[in-house]
Coordinates of C-alpha atoms (C1' of nucleotides) in Angstrom, one line a residue:
Chain U
X552 CA 219.3 117.9 124.5
X553 CA 216.5 118.5 121.9
X554 CA 214.0 119.8 124.4
X555 CA 214.0 123.3 122.9
X556 CA 211.1 125.0 121.6
X557 CA 212.8 126.2 118.4
X558 CA 210.6 128.3 116.2
X559 CA 211.5 129.7 112.8
X560 CA 209.9 132.0 110.3
X561 CA 208.6 130.1 107.3
X562 CA 208.3 132.2 104.1
X563 CA 205.8 129.7 102.8
X564 CA 203.2 130.4 105.5
X565 CA 204.5 133.9 106.4
X566 CA 204.4 132.8 110.0
X567 CA 206.8 131.8 112.8
X568 CA 206.3 128.1 113.3
X569 CA 207.5 125.5 115.7
X570 CA 210.3 123.5 114.2
X571 CA 209.4 119.8 113.7
X572 CA 211.8 117.8 111.5
X573 CA 210.4 115.2 109.2
X574 CA 212.5 112.6 110.9
X575 CA 213.2 112.9 114.7
X576 CA 216.6 114.3 115.5
X577 CA 217.6 114.5 111.8
X578 CA 217.6 117.7 109.8
X579 CA 218.0 118.1 106.0
X580 CA 218.9 121.6 105.0
X581 CA 219.7 123.0 101.6
X582 CA 221.0 126.5 100.9
X583 CA 221.5 128.0 97.5
X584 CA 225.2 128.7 97.1
X585 CA 227.2 131.1 95.0
X586 CA 227.6 131.3 91.3
X587 CA 231.4 131.2 90.9
X588 CA 232.0 133.6 88.0
X589 CA 233.4 136.4 90.1
X590 CA 234.5 137.3 93.6
X591 CA 231.9 136.7 96.2
X592 CA 231.0 139.9 98.1
X593 CA 229.9 140.7 101.6
X594 CA 226.2 140.5 100.7
X595 CA 226.7 136.9 99.7
X596 CA 228.7 136.3 102.9
X597 CA 225.9 137.6 105.1
X598 CA 223.5 135.0 103.8
X599 CA 226.0 132.2 104.3
X600 CA 227.0 133.4 107.8
X601 CA 223.3 133.5 108.7
X602 CA 222.9 129.9 107.7
X603 CA 226.1 129.0 109.3
X604 CA 224.5 130.0 112.6
X605 CA 221.4 128.1 111.8
X606 CA 223.6 125.0 111.1
X607 CA 225.6 125.5 114.2
X608 CA 222.6 126.0 116.5
X609 CA 220.7 123.0 115.1
X610 CA 223.8 120.9 115.8
X611 CA 224.2 122.4 119.2
X612 CA 220.6 121.4 120.0
X613 CA 221.6 117.9 119.2
X614 CA 220.2 117.4 115.7
X615 CA 222.2 115.5 113.2
X616 CA 222.2 117.9 110.3
X617 CA 223.0 117.3 106.7
X618 CA 223.7 120.7 105.3
X619 CA 223.9 120.9 101.5
X620 CA 225.1 124.0 99.8
X621 CA 225.7 124.0 96.0
X622 CA 228.3 125.6 93.9
X623 CA 226.8 126.9 90.6
X624 CA 229.5 126.3 88.1
X625 CA 227.5 125.6 85.0
X626 CA 226.6 129.3 84.5
X627 CA 223.3 131.0 84.2
X628 CA 221.9 132.7 81.2
X629 CA 222.3 136.4 81.1
X630 CA 218.6 136.6 80.7
X631 CA 215.9 134.0 80.7
X632 CA 215.9 134.2 76.9
X633 CA 217.5 131.4 74.9
X634 CA 219.8 133.9 73.2
X635 CA 221.4 134.8 76.5
X636 CA 224.9 133.9 77.2
X637 CA 226.3 131.8 80.0
X638 CA 227.8 133.9 82.6
X639 CA 230.7 131.7 83.2
X640 CA 231.7 131.2 79.6
X641 CA 231.3 135.0 79.1
X642 CA 233.7 135.7 81.8
X643 CA 236.0 133.1 80.4
X644 CA 236.2 134.8 77.1
X645 CA 236.9 138.1 78.8
X646 CA 239.7 136.7 80.8
X647 CA 241.0 134.3 78.2
X648 CA 240.6 131.4 80.5
X649 CA 238.9 128.0 80.4
X650 CA 235.5 128.1 82.0
X651 CA 236.5 125.6 84.6
X652 CA 239.5 127.7 85.4
X653 CA 237.2 130.5 86.3
X654 CA 235.1 128.1 88.4
X655 CA 238.2 126.9 90.2
X656 CA 239.5 130.3 90.9
X657 CA 236.3 131.7 92.3
X658 CA 235.4 128.6 94.2
X659 CA 238.7 128.8 96.0
X660 CA 238.1 132.5 96.6
X661 CA 234.7 131.7 98.0
X662 CA 236.0 129.0 100.3
X663 CA 238.7 131.3 101.6
X664 CA 236.2 134.0 102.3
X665 CA 233.9 131.7 104.2
X666 CA 236.9 130.3 106.2
X667 CA 238.0 133.7 107.1
X668 CA 234.5 134.3 108.6
X669 CA 234.9 131.1 110.5
X670 CA 231.9 129.5 108.7
X671 CA 231.8 125.7 108.9
X672 CA 231.9 123.9 105.6
X673 CA 228.6 122.3 104.6
X674 CA 228.2 118.6 104.8
X675 CA 228.0 118.3 101.1
X676 CA 228.9 120.9 98.5
X677 CA 227.7 119.6 95.2
X678 CA 228.4 121.3 91.9
X679 CA 226.0 121.7 89.0
X680 CA 228.5 120.4 86.4
X681 CA 228.9 117.3 88.5
X682 CA 225.2 116.5 88.3
X683 CA 224.3 116.9 84.6
X684 CA 223.0 113.4 84.5
X685 CA 220.6 114.0 87.4
X686 CA 219.4 117.1 85.8
X687 CA 218.7 115.4 82.5
X688 CA 216.9 112.6 84.3
X689 CA 214.8 115.2 86.2
X690 CA 213.9 117.0 83.0
X691 CA 212.9 113.7 81.4
X692 CA 210.7 112.9 84.4
X693 CA 209.0 116.3 84.3
X694 CA 208.4 115.9 80.6
X695 CA 207.0 112.5 81.2
X696 CA 204.6 113.9 83.8
X697 CA 203.4 116.4 81.2
X698 CA 204.8 119.6 82.7
X699 CA 207.5 120.4 80.1
X700 CA 207.8 120.6 76.4
X701 CA 210.6 120.7 74.0
X702 CA 211.0 123.4 71.5
X703 CA 214.0 123.5 69.1
X704 CA 216.3 121.6 71.4
X705 CA 215.3 123.6 74.5
X706 CA 213.0 122.2 77.1
X707 CA 210.6 124.6 78.9
X708 CA 208.6 124.1 82.0
X709 CA 204.9 124.7 81.4
X710 CA 204.0 127.1 84.2
X711 CA 200.3 127.6 83.2
X712 CA 199.7 123.9 83.0
X713 CA 201.3 123.4 86.4
X714 CA 199.4 126.3 87.9
X715 CA 196.1 124.6 87.0
X716 CA 196.4 122.1 89.8
X717 CA 199.1 123.6 91.9
X718 CA 199.7 126.9 93.6
X719 CA 202.6 128.2 91.6
X720 CA 203.1 131.4 93.6
X721 CA 202.8 129.7 97.0
X722 CA 206.1 131.1 98.2
X723 CA 205.5 134.7 97.4
X724 CA 201.7 134.9 97.5
X725 CA 201.6 136.8 94.3
X726 CA 198.6 136.9 92.1
X727 CA 199.3 134.6 89.1
X728 CA 197.2 136.7 86.7
X729 CA 199.2 139.7 87.6
X730 CA 202.4 137.9 86.8
X731 CA 201.0 136.6 83.5
X732 CA 199.8 140.1 82.5
X733 CA 202.8 141.9 83.8
X734 CA 204.0 144.9 81.9
X735 CA 207.3 143.3 80.9
X736 CA 207.3 142.2 77.4
X737 CA 208.4 138.9 76.0
X738 CA 211.7 139.6 74.4
X739 CA 211.0 137.8 71.1
X740 CA 211.1 134.3 72.5
X741 CA 208.9 132.5 70.2
X742 CA 209.9 129.1 71.4
X743 CA 208.2 129.7 74.8
X744 CA 204.5 129.1 75.0
X745 CA 203.9 131.2 78.1
X746 CA 205.7 134.2 79.4
X747 CA 206.4 132.6 82.8
X748 CA 207.7 129.4 81.3
X749 CA 211.3 128.8 82.1
X750 CA 214.0 126.6 80.7
X751 CA 214.9 123.2 82.2
X752 CA 217.4 122.4 79.4
X753 CA 218.9 124.9 77.0
X754 CA 220.2 124.2 73.6
X755 CA 223.8 125.3 73.2
X756 CA 225.0 127.4 70.3
X757 CA 227.9 126.1 68.4
X758 CA 230.4 128.5 70.0
X759 CA 229.1 127.7 73.5
X760 CA 231.9 126.1 75.5
X761 CA 230.1 124.5 78.4
X762 CA 227.7 121.9 77.0
X763 CA 226.7 118.3 77.4
X764 CA 224.9 115.8 75.2
X765 CA 221.3 115.2 76.0
X766 CA 218.2 113.6 74.5
X767 CA 217.5 117.0 73.0
X768 CA 220.9 117.7 71.6
X769 CA 223.9 119.5 72.9
X770 CA 223.0 121.9 75.7
X771 CA 223.3 122.8 79.3
X772 CA 220.9 122.8 82.2
X773 CA 218.6 125.7 83.1
X774 CA 219.4 127.8 86.1
X775 CA 216.8 126.6 88.5
X776 CA 217.2 122.9 87.9
X777 CA 220.4 122.1 89.6
X778 CA 219.0 123.0 93.1
X779 CA 216.0 120.8 92.5
X780 CA 218.1 117.9 91.3
X781 CA 220.8 118.1 93.9
X782 CA 218.5 118.7 96.9
X783 CA 216.4 115.8 95.9
X784 CA 219.5 113.6 95.4
X785 CA 221.1 114.3 98.8
X786 CA 218.1 115.2 101.0
X787 CA 215.3 113.2 99.5
X788 CA 212.1 114.2 97.8
X789 CA 211.0 115.9 101.0
X790 CA 213.2 117.7 103.4
X791 CA 213.1 120.2 106.3
X792 CA 214.7 123.5 105.5
X793 CA 215.6 125.3 102.3
X794 CA 217.3 128.6 102.5
X795 CA 218.7 131.4 100.4
X796 CA 218.7 135.1 99.9
X797 CA 215.4 136.9 99.8
X798 CA 216.0 137.9 96.2
X799 CA 215.8 134.2 95.2
X800 CA 212.3 133.6 96.4
X801 CA 210.1 135.0 93.6
X802 CA 211.8 133.3 90.7
X803 CA 214.4 130.8 91.6
X804 CA 212.7 129.2 94.6
X805 CA 209.3 129.5 93.1
X806 CA 210.5 127.6 90.1
X807 CA 212.4 125.1 92.2
X808 CA 209.2 124.2 94.0
X809 CA 207.4 123.8 90.7
X810 CA 210.0 121.5 89.4
X811 CA 210.1 119.3 92.4
X812 CA 206.3 119.0 92.5
X813 CA 206.1 118.3 88.8
X814 CA 208.7 115.6 89.2
X815 CA 207.8 113.9 92.4
X816 CA 204.2 114.8 93.0
X817 CA 204.9 115.7 96.6
X818 CA 202.9 118.8 97.3
X819 CA 205.4 120.2 99.9
X820 CA 208.9 119.2 98.9
X821 CA 210.3 121.5 101.6
X822 CA 208.7 122.1 105.0
X823 CA 210.4 125.4 106.0
X824 CA 211.6 128.1 103.6
X825 CA 214.0 130.5 105.2
X826 CA 215.1 133.7 103.5
X827 CA 217.8 136.1 104.6
X828 CA 217.5 139.8 104.0
X829 CA 219.9 142.0 102.0
X830 CA 223.0 143.8 103.1
X831 CA 222.7 147.5 102.1
X832 CA 225.1 150.3 101.5
X833 CA 223.6 153.7 102.1
X834 CA 220.2 152.1 102.0
X835 CA 220.7 150.4 98.7
X836 CA 221.0 146.7 98.2
X837 CA 224.6 145.6 97.8
X838 CA 224.9 143.8 94.5
X839 CA 227.3 143.0 91.8
X840 CA 225.2 144.7 89.2
X841 CA 224.8 147.9 91.1
X842 CA 228.6 148.1 91.5
X843 CA 228.3 148.9 95.2
X844 CA 229.6 145.6 96.5
X845 CA 232.5 145.2 98.9
X846 CA 235.0 142.5 98.4
X847 CA 236.3 140.8 101.5
X848 CA 239.9 142.0 101.1
X849 CA 238.7 145.6 100.5
X850 CA 237.0 145.4 103.8
X851 CA 239.8 143.6 105.7
X852 CA 242.5 146.0 104.6
X853 CA 240.3 149.1 104.3
X854 CA 241.1 149.7 100.6
X855 CA 237.5 150.4 99.7
X856 CA 236.8 154.1 99.1
X857 CA 233.9 154.1 101.5
X858 CA 236.0 152.9 104.4
X859 CA 238.3 154.8 106.7
X860 CA 240.1 151.7 107.8
X861 CA 240.1 147.9 107.7
X862 CA 238.0 145.6 109.8
X863 CA 238.8 142.1 110.8
X864 CA 236.6 139.2 109.7
X865 CA 235.4 138.5 113.2
X866 CA 234.4 142.2 113.6
X867 CA 232.3 141.8 110.4
X868 CA 230.8 138.6 111.6
X869 CA 229.9 140.1 114.9
X870 CA 228.5 143.1 113.1
X871 CA 226.2 140.9 111.0
X872 CA 225.0 139.0 114.0
X873 CA 223.9 142.2 115.7
X874 CA 221.1 142.4 113.2
X875 CA 218.4 139.8 112.7
X876 CA 218.8 137.8 109.5
X877 CA 215.4 138.8 108.2
X878 CA 216.2 142.6 108.5
X879 CA 218.2 144.6 106.1
X880 CA 221.5 145.6 107.5
X881 CA 223.2 148.8 106.5
X882 CA 226.9 148.9 106.1
X883 CA 228.8 152.0 107.3
X884 CA 232.0 153.0 108.9
X885 CA 230.4 154.1 112.1
X886 CA 228.4 150.9 112.4
X887 CA 231.6 148.8 111.8
X888 CA 233.6 150.8 114.3
X889 CA 230.9 150.3 116.9
X890 CA 231.0 146.6 116.2
X891 CA 234.7 146.5 116.4
X892 CA 234.7 148.0 119.9
X893 CA 231.7 145.9 121.1
X894 CA 233.4 142.7 119.8
X895 CA 236.7 143.6 121.6
X896 CA 234.7 144.1 124.8
X897 CA 233.1 140.7 124.4
X898 CA 236.4 139.0 123.7
X899 CA 237.9 140.7 126.7
X900 CA 235.2 139.3 129.0
X901 CA 235.6 135.9 127.5
X902 CA 239.3 135.9 128.5
X903 CA 238.5 137.4 131.9
X904 CA 236.0 134.8 133.0
X905 CA 238.7 132.2 133.2
X906 CA 240.4 134.0 136.1
X907 CA 237.4 135.2 138.0
X908 CA 237.5 134.8 141.7
X909 CA 234.6 132.9 143.2
X910 CA 232.6 133.8 146.3
X911 CA 230.0 132.3 148.5
X912 CA 227.1 133.9 146.7
X913 CA 226.1 135.3 143.4
X914 CA 224.8 138.7 142.8
X915 CA 223.3 137.8 139.5
X916 CA 221.1 135.0 138.3
X917 CA 223.2 133.1 135.8
X918 CA 220.5 130.5 135.2
X919 CA 218.0 133.1 134.0
X920 CA 220.7 134.7 131.9
X921 CA 221.3 131.4 130.2
X922 CA 217.7 130.8 129.6
X923 CA 217.3 134.2 128.1
X924 CA 220.1 133.5 125.6
X925 CA 218.5 130.2 124.6
X926 CA 215.0 131.8 124.4
X927 CA 216.4 134.4 122.0
X928 CA 218.0 131.8 119.7
X929 CA 215.0 129.6 119.9
X930 CA 212.9 132.5 118.6
X931 CA 213.9 132.4 114.9
X932 CA 217.6 132.6 115.6
X933 CA 217.4 136.0 117.2
X934 CA 221.1 136.7 117.5
X935 CA 220.8 140.4 118.3
X936 CA 218.7 139.6 121.4
X937 CA 221.0 136.8 122.3
X938 CA 224.0 139.2 122.1
X939 CA 222.2 141.7 124.3
X940 CA 222.0 139.1 127.0
X941 CA 225.6 138.1 126.4
X942 CA 226.5 141.7 127.0
X943 CA 224.7 141.5 130.3
X944 CA 227.0 138.6 131.0
X945 CA 230.1 140.7 130.2
X946 CA 228.9 143.4 132.6
X947 CA 228.6 140.8 135.3
X948 CA 232.1 139.4 134.5
X949 CA 233.7 142.8 134.6
X950 CA 231.9 143.7 137.8
X951 CA 233.0 140.5 139.5
X952 CA 236.5 141.1 138.2
X953 CA 236.4 144.6 139.8
X954 CA 235.3 143.1 143.0
X955 CA 231.9 144.9 142.8
X956 CA 229.9 141.8 142.4
X957 CA 230.4 138.2 143.3
X958 CA 229.8 134.8 141.8
X959 CA 229.8 131.3 143.1
X960 CA 231.9 128.5 141.7
X961 CA 228.9 126.8 140.2
X962 CA 227.6 129.9 138.6
X963 CA 230.9 130.8 137.2
X964 CA 231.2 127.4 135.6
X965 CA 227.7 127.6 134.2
X966 CA 228.3 131.0 132.8
X967 CA 231.6 129.9 131.3
X968 CA 230.1 126.9 129.7
X969 CA 227.2 128.9 128.4
X970 CA 229.4 131.7 126.9
X971 CA 231.9 129.3 125.4
X972 CA 229.2 127.2 123.8
X973 CA 227.1 130.1 122.5
X974 CA 229.8 132.6 121.6
X975 CA 232.3 130.2 120.1
X976 CA 230.3 127.2 119.1
X977 CA 227.0 128.6 118.0
X978 CA 227.7 132.2 117.0
X979 CA 231.1 131.1 115.5
X980 CA 233.0 134.0 116.9
X981 CA 236.6 133.5 117.9
X982 CA 239.5 135.4 119.4
X983 CA 241.7 137.1 116.9
X984 CA 245.3 138.1 117.4
X985 CA 245.7 135.6 120.2
X986 CA 249.3 135.4 121.4
X987 CA 249.8 131.7 121.8
X988 CA 253.4 130.9 121.9
X989 CA 254.9 130.2 125.2
X990 CA 258.1 132.0 124.3
X991 CA 256.4 135.3 123.6
X992 CA 254.4 134.9 126.7
X993 CA 257.5 134.3 128.8
X994 CA 259.2 137.3 127.2
X995 CA 256.3 139.6 127.7
X996 CA 256.0 138.6 131.3
X997 CA 259.6 139.2 131.9
X998 CA 259.3 142.7 130.4
X999 CA 256.3 143.4 132.5
X1000 CA 258.1 142.3 135.6
X1001 CA 261.0 144.7 134.9
X1002 CA 258.4 147.5 134.2
X1003 CA 256.7 146.7 137.5
X1004 CA 260.0 147.0 139.4
X1005 CA 260.4 150.5 137.8
X1006 CA 256.9 151.3 138.9
X1007 CA 257.5 150.3 142.5
X1008 CA 260.6 152.5 142.5
X1009 CA 258.3 155.3 141.2
X1010 CA 260.5 155.5 138.1
X1011 CA 257.5 156.3 136.0
X1012 CA 259.5 157.6 133.0
X1013 CA 260.9 154.1 132.6
X1014 CA 257.6 152.3 133.0
X1015 CA 255.9 154.7 130.6
X1016 CA 258.7 154.3 128.1
X1017 CA 258.3 150.5 128.2
X1018 CA 254.6 150.9 127.7
X1019 CA 254.9 153.3 124.8
X1020 CA 257.5 151.3 123.0
X1021 CA 255.5 148.1 123.4
X1022 CA 252.5 149.9 122.0
X1023 CA 254.6 150.9 119.0
X1024 CA 255.5 147.3 118.4
X1025 CA 251.8 146.3 118.8
X1026 CA 251.3 145.3 122.4
X1027 CA 248.7 147.0 124.6
X1028 CA 249.6 147.2 128.3
X1029 CA 246.9 147.7 130.9
X1030 CA 247.6 148.0 134.6
X1031 CA 245.2 146.5 137.0
X1032 CA 245.0 145.6 140.7
X1033 CA 246.2 142.1 140.0
X1034 CA 249.2 143.3 138.0
X1035 CA 249.7 144.3 134.3
X1036 CA 248.3 142.5 131.4
X1037 CA 249.2 142.6 127.7
X1038 CA 247.2 142.1 124.6
X1039 CA 247.9 142.3 120.9
X1040 CA 246.6 145.4 119.1
X1041 CA 244.8 144.9 115.8
Chain D
rG448 C1' 202.8 150.5 86.5
rG449 C1' 201.9 146.0 89.8
rU450 C1' 203.2 143.5 94.4
rA451 C1' 205.4 143.6 99.0
rU452 C1' 208.3 145.5 103.0
rU453 C1' 210.2 149.2 106.0
rG454 C1' 210.4 154.1 108.6
rU455 C1' 212.9 153.7 116.4
rG456 C1' 217.4 158.3 120.3
rG457 C1' 224.0 161.4 117.6
rC458 C1' 225.1 156.3 114.8
rC459 C1' 224.0 150.9 114.3
rG460 C1' 220.0 148.0 115.7
rA461 C1' 216.1 144.9 119.0
rG462 C1' 211.1 144.9 120.6
rA463 C1' 205.6 144.4 118.7
rG464 C1' 199.4 147.0 123.4
rG465 C1' 201.4 148.6 129.9
rC466 C1' 207.4 146.2 132.2
rU467 C1' 215.6 149.2 131.2
rA468 C1' 216.8 145.9 124.7
rG469 C1' 221.9 145.9 123.6
rG470 C1' 226.4 147.9 121.2
rC471 C1' 228.9 152.4 119.9
rU472 C1' 229.3 157.8 120.7
rC473 C1' 229.0 162.1 124.0
rA474 C1' 229.0 164.4 129.3
rG475 C1' 229.9 163.6 134.5
rC476 C1' 231.7 160.6 138.5
rU477 C1' 234.5 156.3 140.9
rC478 C1' 239.0 153.7 140.6
rU479 C1' 244.1 155.0 139.1
rG480 C1' 251.3 157.7 139.5
rC481 C1' 249.7 158.6 134.5
rA482 C1' 247.2 156.1 130.7
rA483 C1' 243.9 152.4 129.5
rA484 C1' 240.3 149.2 131.0
rA485 C1' 236.1 148.6 134.1
rG486 C1' 231.8 150.2 137.0
rC487 C1' 228.1 153.9 138.0
rU488 C1' 225.0 158.1 136.4
rG489 C1' 223.0 161.3 132.6
rC490 C1' 221.2 162.2 127.2
rU491 C1' 214.8 158.4 127.6
rA492 C1' 213.5 157.7 120.9
rC493 C1' 209.8 155.2 118.1
rA494 C1' 208.1 159.5 110.2
rG495 C1' 203.4 162.7 110.2
rC496 C1' 198.0 163.2 111.0
rG497 C1' 193.7 160.9 112.7
rG498 C1' 191.2 156.6 115.2
rU499 C1' 190.5 152.1 118.6
rU500 C1' 191.8 151.4 123.9
rC501 C1' 191.9 152.6 130.9
rG502 C1' 196.7 152.6 128.2
rA503 C1' 200.0 152.4 121.4
rA504 C1' 206.4 152.8 119.1
rU505 C1' 203.4 148.2 119.1
rC506 C1' 196.4 147.6 116.4
rC507 C1' 193.4 150.3 112.3
rG508 C1' 193.0 154.3 108.5
rC509 C1' 195.2 158.1 105.6
rU510 C1' 199.6 160.9 104.2
rC511 C1' 204.8 161.3 103.4
rA512 C1' 209.5 158.9 102.6
rA513 C1' 212.7 154.9 101.5
rU514 C1' 213.8 150.1 99.8
rA515 C1' 213.0 145.4 97.4
rC516 C1' 210.8 142.0 93.8
rC517 C1' 208.4 141.8 89.0
rU518 C1' 215.0 141.1 84.8
rC519 C1' 221.2 137.9 86.5
rC520 C1' 222.2 138.7 91.8
rA521 C1' 222.7 135.8 98.6

RNA sequence: GGUAUUGUGGCCGAGAGGCUAGGCUCAGCUCUGCAAAAGCUGCUACAGCGGUUCGAAUCCGCUCAAUACCUCCA
């Protein structure tokens, strides 16, 4: 099935390139996961939903994908300075909890959120604390290769030395001298030789809770190291795709590449770097530090002050897929409401296709439609374009259903297969509020039958009463030529 | 301050030299006991000013505006 001409935008080359995996039919993909010191918000969710589609589509094309997404549970420094405090232990003090208790709580929270968005779990979800030995070993190797130095129990990566023979800023294309001469001051870190040097291993203060023994004393790993160590362990020294939010590229990913090269000498540890753009609120990046982030439950039940009402997880997933992953996406009531209706329209068509009557000819070219959908996804996972073609399909389905257009059996089956595979399998959308017990179905059909009898007697007050009462309970009734149908209201 | 990116109709959001994006909203029509749904039609936009071109939303220049990164963040 891998005959597709999949292309993806590579941050490293700033170009859209044909996707060629290092090993035929196998794909190694690493995505930087969340730091579990507080609730994951919708901005985080956007990135992981984007990569969920990448994961799903690659698999759909027939690749065997190993998708690794880490959990950062060892904490990061508040700043890159050695006097900074570990985020996780800081939160632990505030909440009077053990650090691992925080980690556990927010890891579960994160998993629940991703499950609600119908995101597939990654193949491997390694934790930083579970790979301390690997990180120490990697630090040792980088030191042995001469790219790191120890200073008072902390090990720093020597960026300037690395940059002599390597392109340190390859990912962002920044001018190294500009970075070195940046206006930001060194905040009294005398242990560091260069202002761009970053910690591989950090000496722990006595009161620090999360710490491990190492050749350099008690400490904890630096915040870029875990991804290098774990991607290397599970995907090898060179692998295909590395992803993450755009905000990680200049520092985190730049340093990750440096670490990998310094350790393994492979000039290109990763072939394709993919970065997702930010979710914005009123044009501003949604982030924890700006305090404008939405928590999933605030969105689902509408308790956030900026929202008029709640929106279901699938509405939100659909909303996100209506924008390309490399564009910013702005969050607003109006946009969400539009998504809610559009999604309902799509799901309605998905149900309708099952019962479509077939004819001797087709008024639409289903094959071309199918090719258009694949062409969109092959073009750097362009889900908005794919959806626009899918909506063309819903128009066809509705028209056939109305008897205004016709479709052959073969075309119907092809359309059904295409939509099921793309909408459910690749885009990961699913029907919500499905009524799936036989007893409710039987009961509803009985009620509708009684109502229909009233209608044929022209007893419209009774038929309207039944419809109104059912609506109060939460069932929507729609009368059509083929009889009445019911559906659950959100 | 440095470095990038972006600016599309009432809203969201694609496209990237000529060909309808799409969704939502609004108005009208068809269907219909009513309602809803659905279909059709209409509203036809590309920040501003110049330039290149037979032709520009799309390329180039300038201006304005916004955002991001440079500092933890997906």
